[in-house]
Amino acid sequence: MLIRIRRAGDVRESEITPESLYLSRRLFLAGGAAAALGLSVNPARAEAALRALGPMRKSAFSTAEERTPYEAVTNYNNFYEFGLDKEDPAAKAHSLQPRPWSLRIDGEVARPQTFDVDDLIAKTPLEERIYRLRCVEAWSMVVPWVGFPLSSLLSRVEPTGKAKYVAFETLHDPMQMPGQNKEVLEWPYREGLRLDEAMHPLAILAVGLYGRVLPNQNGAPIRLVVPWKYGFKSIKSIVRIRLTERQPRTAWNVAAPDEYGFYANVNPDVDHPRWSQAKERRIGDFFRRDTLMFNGYGDEVAQLYSGMNLRRYF
Ligand code: MTE
């Protein structure tokens, strides 16, 4: 994401997405330093500290595309609660204490409940789903998430007939999330979905990646993943889910309504006001590739938007 420090039109996409070059340089340097020490770069070392999740089944919804390496998934992040640079979350998110963690679900539901996240993980069948994450800044990754359908949790609280939307909130605690001391966004970070989007089987709550619990920088201990939407919808470190009658306010929509719509479906035909959305750079690739409508999940989700003007509801 980008904060508007310069005037609209001042920033060109070429300036803001040098990430594959940045990352390959970074990983190259890491490799070079390790080689100089006679070591091989072993991403598994970083993973080893995190608890393994399981058992889990493989999901038929997964893409067969090549996965983005663990190193890149966990060192190139957007998580403004820890700073605005891509490397800030990996460097600074150690102040977050993801366990124990409560998740409250209330609002227009018959059975409001508070879940302990580890209890939820222990009692819920987990799946590994390899999904693309496409950021509005025009880079993308392929991540083996571990999680479960959001719909399974929503069904447990029994939405009432009035529930039309689902509102999500990140933890609000500037001690754990020092970036919240700066007014870059309205805190806590908020996101929302229409109820039918939230009930779609592709929308998941992720509790891990690469077979282990989520690293803090990726939204520990529980986050949303909505693969047909731009990455900013996939809110991290969720403490509260509320079912509502009205469309909820969302952090990016409040910050810059002309740039970040409520729907935020990946759409190569609807540009961001300051750059094109027609292409993307898969992290690790040199050449850019065409962005696919709904991030390639159109067969599954296009019917959610039939009859809607996606330029207006961007
Ligand atoms: N959630 C919170 N709470 N704060 C954030 O700044 N950034 C969003 C989203 N969720 C963000 C967030 C954006 S812009 C993206 S692209 C994804 O997280 C990035 O997820 P990743 O770091 O796991 O790749």
Short mmCIF file of C-alpha atoms and ligand atoms in Angstrom, two decimals:
data_model
loop_
_atom_site.label_atom_id
_atom_site.label_comp_id
_atom_site.label_asym_id
_atom_site.label_seq_id
_atom_site.Cartn_x
_atom_site.Cartn_y
_atom_site.Cartn_z
CA MET A 1 0.00 0.00 0.00
CA LEU A 2 1.05 3.55 -0.39
CA ILE A 3 0.53 6.59 1.69
CA ARG A 4 -0.08 9.71 -0.36
CA ILE A 5 2.90 11.79 0.49
CA ARG A 6 3.20 13.19 -2.99
CA ARG A 7 0.31 14.48 -5.05
CA ALA A 8 -1.71 12.04 -7.12
CA GLY A 9 0.04 11.48 -10.41
CA ASP A 10 3.48 12.12 -9.00
CA VAL A 11 4.32 8.48 -8.43
CA ARG A 12 4.89 6.20 -11.35
CA GLU A 13 4.44 2.46 -11.07
CA SER A 14 8.05 1.94 -12.10
CA GLU A 15 9.07 3.80 -8.95
CA ILE A 16 6.97 1.78 -6.56
CA THR A 17 7.38 -1.79 -7.73
CA PRO A 18 11.06 -2.56 -7.99
CA GLU A 19 10.36 -5.45 -5.61
CA SER A 20 11.54 -8.39 -7.67
CA LEU A 21 14.82 -6.59 -8.23
CA TYR A 22 14.91 -5.55 -4.59
CA LEU A 23 14.19 -9.06 -3.39
CA SER A 24 16.50 -10.85 -5.76
CA ARG A 25 19.24 -8.44 -4.68
CA ARG A 26 18.41 -9.06 -1.03
CA LEU A 27 18.29 -12.83 -1.39
CA PHE A 28 21.42 -12.70 -3.53
CA LEU A 29 23.20 -10.72 -0.83
CA ALA A 30 21.94 -13.14 1.82
CA GLY A 31 23.19 -16.01 -0.31
CA GLY A 32 26.51 -14.27 -0.91
CA ALA A 33 27.06 -13.58 2.78
CA ALA A 34 26.13 -17.12 3.68
CA ALA A 35 28.37 -18.53 0.96
CA ALA A 36 31.25 -16.43 2.29
CA LEU A 37 30.70 -18.10 5.64
CA GLY A 38 30.51 -21.51 4.02
CA LEU A 39 26.79 -21.90 4.73
CA SER A 40 23.93 -22.56 2.37
CA VAL A 41 20.83 -20.36 2.67
CA ASN A 42 18.28 -22.52 4.38
CA PRO A 43 14.83 -20.98 4.75
CA ALA A 44 13.81 -23.96 6.90
CA ARG A 45 15.97 -22.56 9.70
CA ALA A 46 13.71 -19.56 10.01
CA GLU A 47 10.64 -21.80 9.93
CA ALA A 48 11.93 -24.20 12.55
CA ALA A 49 11.15 -21.87 15.45
CA LEU A 50 7.44 -21.83 14.64
CA ARG A 51 5.06 -24.59 15.71
CA ALA A 52 4.11 -27.09 13.02
CA LEU A 53 0.39 -27.42 12.29
CA GLY A 54 -1.36 -30.62 11.48
CA PRO A 55 -2.88 -32.84 10.42
CA MET A 56 -4.15 -30.94 7.39
CA ARG A 57 -5.60 -31.95 4.08
CA LYS A 58 -4.67 -30.55 0.69
CA SER A 59 -7.38 -28.42 -0.87
CA ALA A 60 -8.76 -28.90 -4.37
CA PHE A 61 -8.95 -25.09 -4.60
CA SER A 62 -5.15 -24.84 -4.73
CA THR A 63 -3.24 -23.53 -7.71
CA ALA A 64 -0.51 -25.72 -9.20
CA GLU A 65 1.72 -22.67 -9.76
CA GLU A 66 5.18 -22.53 -8.28
CA ARG A 67 5.21 -21.34 -4.67
CA THR A 68 6.96 -18.16 -3.67
CA PRO A 69 9.88 -19.09 -1.39
CA TYR A 70 9.27 -18.88 2.36
CA GLU A 71 12.04 -16.29 2.64
CA ALA A 72 10.21 -13.92 0.31
CA VAL A 73 6.74 -14.54 1.78
CA THR A 74 8.02 -13.67 5.26
CA ASN A 75 10.43 -10.83 4.46
CA TYR A 76 8.48 -8.69 2.01
CA ASN A 77 5.31 -7.64 3.81
CA ASN A 78 2.72 -4.94 4.19
CA PHE A 79 1.73 -4.53 7.84
CA TYR A 80 1.48 -0.83 8.64
CA GLU A 81 1.17 -1.49 12.37
CA PHE A 82 4.94 -2.14 12.19
CA GLY A 83 6.00 0.50 9.68
CA LEU A 84 5.59 1.45 6.06
CA ASP A 85 8.55 -0.32 4.48
CA LYS A 86 8.30 -3.86 3.19
CA GLU A 87 11.09 -5.04 5.46
CA ASP A 88 9.69 -3.39 8.62
CA PRO A 89 7.25 -6.16 9.61
CA ALA A 90 9.88 -8.93 9.59
CA ALA A 91 12.27 -6.70 11.56
CA LYS A 92 9.78 -5.29 14.06
CA ALA A 93 6.78 -7.58 14.53
CA HIS A 94 8.43 -9.48 17.39
CA SER A 95 6.63 -7.10 19.77
CA LEU A 96 3.32 -8.75 18.85
CA GLN A 97 2.23 -11.47 21.29
CA PRO A 98 0.05 -13.80 19.26
CA ARG A 99 -0.68 -16.28 22.05
CA PRO A 100 -2.99 -16.53 23.92
CA TRP A 101 -5.41 -14.75 21.56
CA SER A 102 -9.16 -14.27 21.67
CA LEU A 103 -11.38 -13.80 18.65
CA ARG A 104 -14.80 -12.27 19.34
CA ILE A 105 -17.67 -12.80 16.88
CA ASP A 106 -20.86 -10.82 17.45
CA GLY A 107 -23.29 -8.36 15.89
CA GLU A 108 -26.21 -9.73 13.87
CA VAL A 109 -25.81 -13.32 15.03
CA ALA A 110 -27.95 -15.62 17.17
CA ARG A 111 -24.96 -17.04 19.09
CA PRO A 112 -22.22 -14.46 19.72
CA GLN A 113 -19.05 -16.20 20.88
CA THR A 114 -15.46 -15.64 21.91
CA PHE A 115 -12.97 -18.22 20.70
CA ASP A 116 -9.49 -18.94 21.93
CA VAL A 117 -7.53 -19.19 18.69
CA ASP A 118 -5.46 -22.25 19.65
CA ASP A 119 -8.64 -24.00 20.81
CA LEU A 120 -10.22 -23.13 17.47
CA ILE A 121 -7.16 -24.47 15.61
CA ALA A 122 -7.23 -27.70 17.62
CA LYS A 123 -10.93 -28.30 16.96
CA THR A 124 -11.20 -27.21 13.32
CA PRO A 125 -10.19 -29.37 10.33
CA LEU A 126 -7.26 -27.58 8.69
CA GLU A 127 -6.48 -27.44 4.99
CA GLU A 128 -3.46 -26.36 3.01
CA ARG A 129 -4.60 -24.06 0.22
CA ILE A 130 -2.07 -22.71 -2.24
CA TYR A 131 -3.48 -19.30 -3.20
CA ARG A 132 -2.22 -16.31 -5.09
CA LEU A 133 -2.04 -13.02 -3.20
CA ARG A 134 -2.18 -10.02 -5.57
CA CYS A 135 -1.32 -6.71 -4.02
CA VAL A 136 -2.82 -3.46 -5.32
CA GLU A 137 0.77 -2.30 -5.85
CA ALA A 138 1.02 -4.82 -8.72
CA TRP A 139 3.16 -7.53 -7.23
CA SER A 140 1.97 -11.04 -6.43
CA MET A 141 2.97 -14.19 -4.58
CA VAL A 142 1.84 -17.81 -4.38
CA VAL A 143 1.50 -18.89 -0.76
CA PRO A 144 0.68 -22.28 0.78
CA TRP A 145 -1.72 -21.01 3.44
CA VAL A 146 -3.02 -23.24 6.22
CA GLY A 147 -6.54 -22.41 7.32
CA PHE A 148 -10.23 -23.16 7.12
CA PRO A 149 -13.22 -21.63 5.35
CA LEU A 150 -14.51 -18.44 6.98
CA SER A 151 -18.02 -19.80 6.31
CA SER A 152 -17.51 -22.64 8.79
CA LEU A 153 -16.91 -20.15 11.60
CA LEU A 154 -19.75 -17.82 10.56
CA SER A 155 -22.19 -20.75 10.47
CA ARG A 156 -21.33 -21.55 14.08
CA VAL A 157 -22.54 -18.15 15.29
CA GLU A 158 -25.73 -18.30 13.17
CA PRO A 159 -26.08 -15.00 11.27
CA THR A 160 -29.56 -13.46 11.64
CA GLY A 161 -31.74 -12.41 8.69
CA LYS A 162 -30.49 -8.84 9.14
CA ALA A 163 -26.81 -9.71 8.59
CA LYS A 164 -25.66 -8.38 5.18
CA TYR A 165 -21.96 -7.64 5.77
CA VAL A 166 -19.04 -8.94 7.81
CA ALA A 167 -16.70 -6.44 9.49
CA PHE A 168 -13.20 -7.40 10.65
CA GLU A 169 -10.87 -5.63 13.09
CA THR A 170 -7.18 -6.03 13.84
CA LEU A 171 -5.83 -5.79 17.39
CA HIS A 172 -5.54 -2.20 18.63
CA ASP A 173 -2.58 -2.06 21.02
CA PRO A 174 0.16 0.51 20.31
CA MET A 175 2.45 -1.24 22.83
CA GLN A 176 2.44 -4.38 20.69
CA MET A 177 1.93 -2.56 17.40
CA PRO A 178 4.03 0.62 17.62
CA GLY A 179 3.00 1.80 14.15
CA GLN A 180 -0.41 2.59 15.67
CA ASN A 181 1.22 5.56 17.41
CA LYS A 182 1.36 7.26 14.00
CA GLU A 183 -1.79 8.44 12.30
CA VAL A 184 -1.08 6.86 8.93
CA LEU A 185 -4.41 5.00 8.94
CA GLU A 186 -7.47 5.00 11.15
CA TRP A 187 -6.68 2.33 13.78
CA PRO A 188 -7.48 -0.43 14.31
CA TYR A 189 -7.11 -1.61 10.72
CA ARG A 190 -10.58 -2.56 9.54
CA GLU A 191 -11.88 -4.53 6.60
CA GLY A 192 -15.20 -5.85 5.40
CA LEU A 193 -16.94 -8.22 3.01
CA ARG A 194 -20.49 -8.67 1.84
CA LEU A 195 -21.98 -11.72 3.60
CA ASP A 196 -22.22 -13.76 0.37
CA GLU A 197 -18.53 -13.03 -0.35
CA ALA A 198 -17.61 -14.05 3.19
CA MET A 199 -19.57 -17.31 2.82
CA HIS A 200 -17.81 -18.18 -0.46
CA PRO A 201 -15.68 -21.31 -0.04
CA LEU A 202 -12.56 -19.53 -1.38
CA ALA A 203 -12.57 -17.05 1.54
CA ILE A 204 -10.49 -18.50 4.36
CA LEU A 205 -9.17 -17.65 7.77
CA ALA A 206 -5.48 -18.55 7.67
CA VAL A 207 -3.65 -19.64 10.81
CA GLY A 208 -0.42 -20.74 9.14
CA LEU A 209 1.74 -20.92 6.05
CA TYR A 210 4.21 -23.49 4.79
CA GLY A 211 2.81 -25.97 7.34
CA ARG A 212 3.56 -23.87 10.43
CA VAL A 213 1.74 -21.23 12.49
CA LEU A 214 1.79 -17.76 10.94
CA PRO A 215 4.89 -15.67 11.51
CA ASN A 216 3.94 -12.40 13.24
CA GLN A 217 4.71 -10.37 10.13
CA ASN A 218 2.15 -12.34 8.11
CA GLY A 219 -0.70 -11.65 10.53
CA ALA A 220 -0.36 -14.06 13.46
CA PRO A 221 -2.27 -15.77 14.84
CA ILE A 222 -5.26 -15.49 12.48
CA ARG A 223 -5.90 -13.49 9.31
CA LEU A 224 -8.22 -13.34 6.37
CA VAL A 225 -7.25 -14.50 2.87
CA VAL A 226 -9.61 -13.55 0.03
CA PRO A 227 -7.68 -14.55 -3.08
CA TRP A 228 -9.81 -12.84 -5.74
CA LYS A 229 -9.38 -9.42 -4.09
CA TYR A 230 -6.42 -7.10 -3.70
CA GLY A 231 -4.21 -7.98 -0.74
CA PHE A 232 -5.34 -5.10 1.46
CA LYS A 233 -8.67 -6.89 2.02
CA SER A 234 -6.77 -9.78 3.66
CA ILE A 235 -6.71 -8.24 7.13
CA LYS A 236 -4.16 -9.55 9.63
CA SER A 237 -4.14 -10.35 13.36
CA ILE A 238 -7.94 -10.28 13.73
CA VAL A 239 -9.52 -9.87 17.18
CA ARG A 240 -13.10 -9.15 16.22
CA ILE A 241 -15.60 -10.13 13.54
CA ARG A 242 -18.96 -8.38 13.52
CA LEU A 243 -21.95 -9.13 11.32
CA THR A 244 -23.73 -5.96 10.28
CA GLU A 245 -26.73 -4.68 8.38
CA ARG A 246 -24.79 -1.80 6.79
CA GLN A 247 -21.58 -1.76 4.78
CA PRO A 248 -18.78 -1.31 7.35
CA ARG A 249 -16.05 1.33 7.14
CA THR A 250 -12.66 0.01 6.12
CA ALA A 251 -9.22 1.49 6.81
CA TRP A 252 -8.14 2.04 3.22
CA ASN A 253 -11.52 3.18 1.98
CA VAL A 254 -11.57 5.83 4.72
CA ALA A 255 -7.96 6.88 4.01
CA ALA A 256 -8.28 7.23 0.23
CA PRO A 257 -11.78 6.44 -1.10
CA ASP A 258 -10.86 7.29 -4.71
CA GLU A 259 -8.04 4.76 -4.66
CA TYR A 260 -9.27 1.87 -2.55
CA GLY A 261 -12.85 0.74 -2.98
CA PHE A 262 -14.87 -1.50 -0.71
CA TYR A 263 -14.97 -4.36 -3.22
CA ALA A 264 -11.33 -4.27 -4.39
CA ASN A 265 -11.76 -7.20 -6.75
CA VAL A 266 -8.61 -7.81 -8.79
CA ASN A 267 -9.50 -6.28 -12.15
CA PRO A 268 -6.95 -5.62 -14.94
CA ASP A 269 -9.46 -3.28 -16.67
CA VAL A 270 -9.95 -0.87 -13.79
CA ASP A 271 -6.78 1.06 -13.07
CA HIS A 272 -5.72 2.52 -9.77
CA PRO A 273 -5.83 6.33 -10.26
CA ARG A 274 -2.03 6.47 -10.15
CA TRP A 275 -1.03 3.31 -12.05
CA SER A 276 -2.25 0.54 -14.29
CA GLN A 277 -3.53 -2.74 -12.87
CA ALA A 278 -3.15 -4.62 -16.17
CA LYS A 279 0.11 -6.36 -15.25
CA GLU A 280 1.78 -7.72 -12.18
CA ARG A 281 5.19 -8.92 -11.15
CA ARG A 282 5.28 -12.27 -9.47
CA ILE A 283 7.88 -11.99 -6.72
CA GLY A 284 11.01 -13.74 -7.99
CA ASP A 285 10.16 -13.24 -11.70
CA PHE A 286 11.95 -10.72 -13.85
CA PHE A 287 9.23 -10.13 -16.44
CA ARG A 288 5.78 -8.89 -15.64
CA ARG A 289 2.75 -10.99 -16.52
CA ASP A 290 -0.87 -10.14 -17.37
CA THR A 291 -3.12 -9.78 -14.36
CA LEU A 292 -6.18 -12.02 -14.55
CA MET A 293 -9.74 -10.91 -13.77
CA PHE A 294 -10.56 -11.84 -10.18
CA ASN A 295 -6.91 -12.90 -9.87
CA GLY A 296 -7.74 -15.99 -11.95
CA TYR A 297 -10.66 -17.09 -9.73
CA GLY A 298 -13.38 -15.84 -12.10
CA ASP A 299 -15.01 -19.24 -12.71
CA GLU A 300 -15.64 -19.48 -9.00
CA VAL A 301 -16.60 -15.94 -8.03
CA ALA A 302 -17.83 -13.95 -11.06
CA GLN A 303 -21.46 -14.80 -10.30
CA LEU A 304 -21.22 -12.89 -7.00
CA TYR A 305 -21.06 -9.70 -9.06
CA SER A 306 -23.44 -10.40 -11.94
CA GLY A 307 -25.23 -7.21 -12.95
CA MET A 308 -22.85 -4.99 -10.97
CA ASN A 309 -20.87 -2.19 -12.58
CA LEU A 310 -17.35 -3.07 -11.48
CA ARG A 311 -15.99 0.34 -12.50
CA ARG A 312 -18.35 2.00 -10.08
CA TYR A 313 -18.03 -0.65 -7.39
CA PHE A 314 -14.24 -1.01 -7.63
N1 MTE B 1 -3.63 -6.08 7.81
C1 MTE B 1 -3.30 -5.16 8.73
N2 MTE B 1 -3.82 -5.26 9.96
N3 MTE B 1 -2.43 -4.14 8.45
C2 MTE B 1 -1.90 -3.98 7.20
O1 MTE B 1 -1.14 -3.01 6.98
N4 MTE B 1 -1.75 -4.84 4.90
C3 MTE B 1 -2.54 -5.50 3.85
C4 MTE B 1 -2.96 -6.91 4.25
N5 MTE B 1 -3.44 -6.96 5.62
C5 MTE B 1 -2.24 -4.93 6.19
C6 MTE B 1 -3.11 -6.00 6.55
C7 MTE B 1 -1.88 -5.54 2.57
S1 MTE B 1 -1.77 -4.05 1.74
C8 MTE B 1 -1.42 -6.71 2.00
S2 MTE B 1 -0.81 -6.72 0.38
C9 MTE B 1 -1.41 -7.97 2.76
O2 MTE B 1 -1.84 -7.79 4.09
C10 MTE B 1 0.01 -8.53 2.75
O3 MTE B 1 0.05 -9.79 3.38
P1 MTE B 1 1.47 -10.53 3.56
O4 MTE B 1 2.38 -9.58 4.27
O5 MTE B 1 1.21 -11.79 4.34
O6 MTE B 1 1.97 -10.82 2.17
#
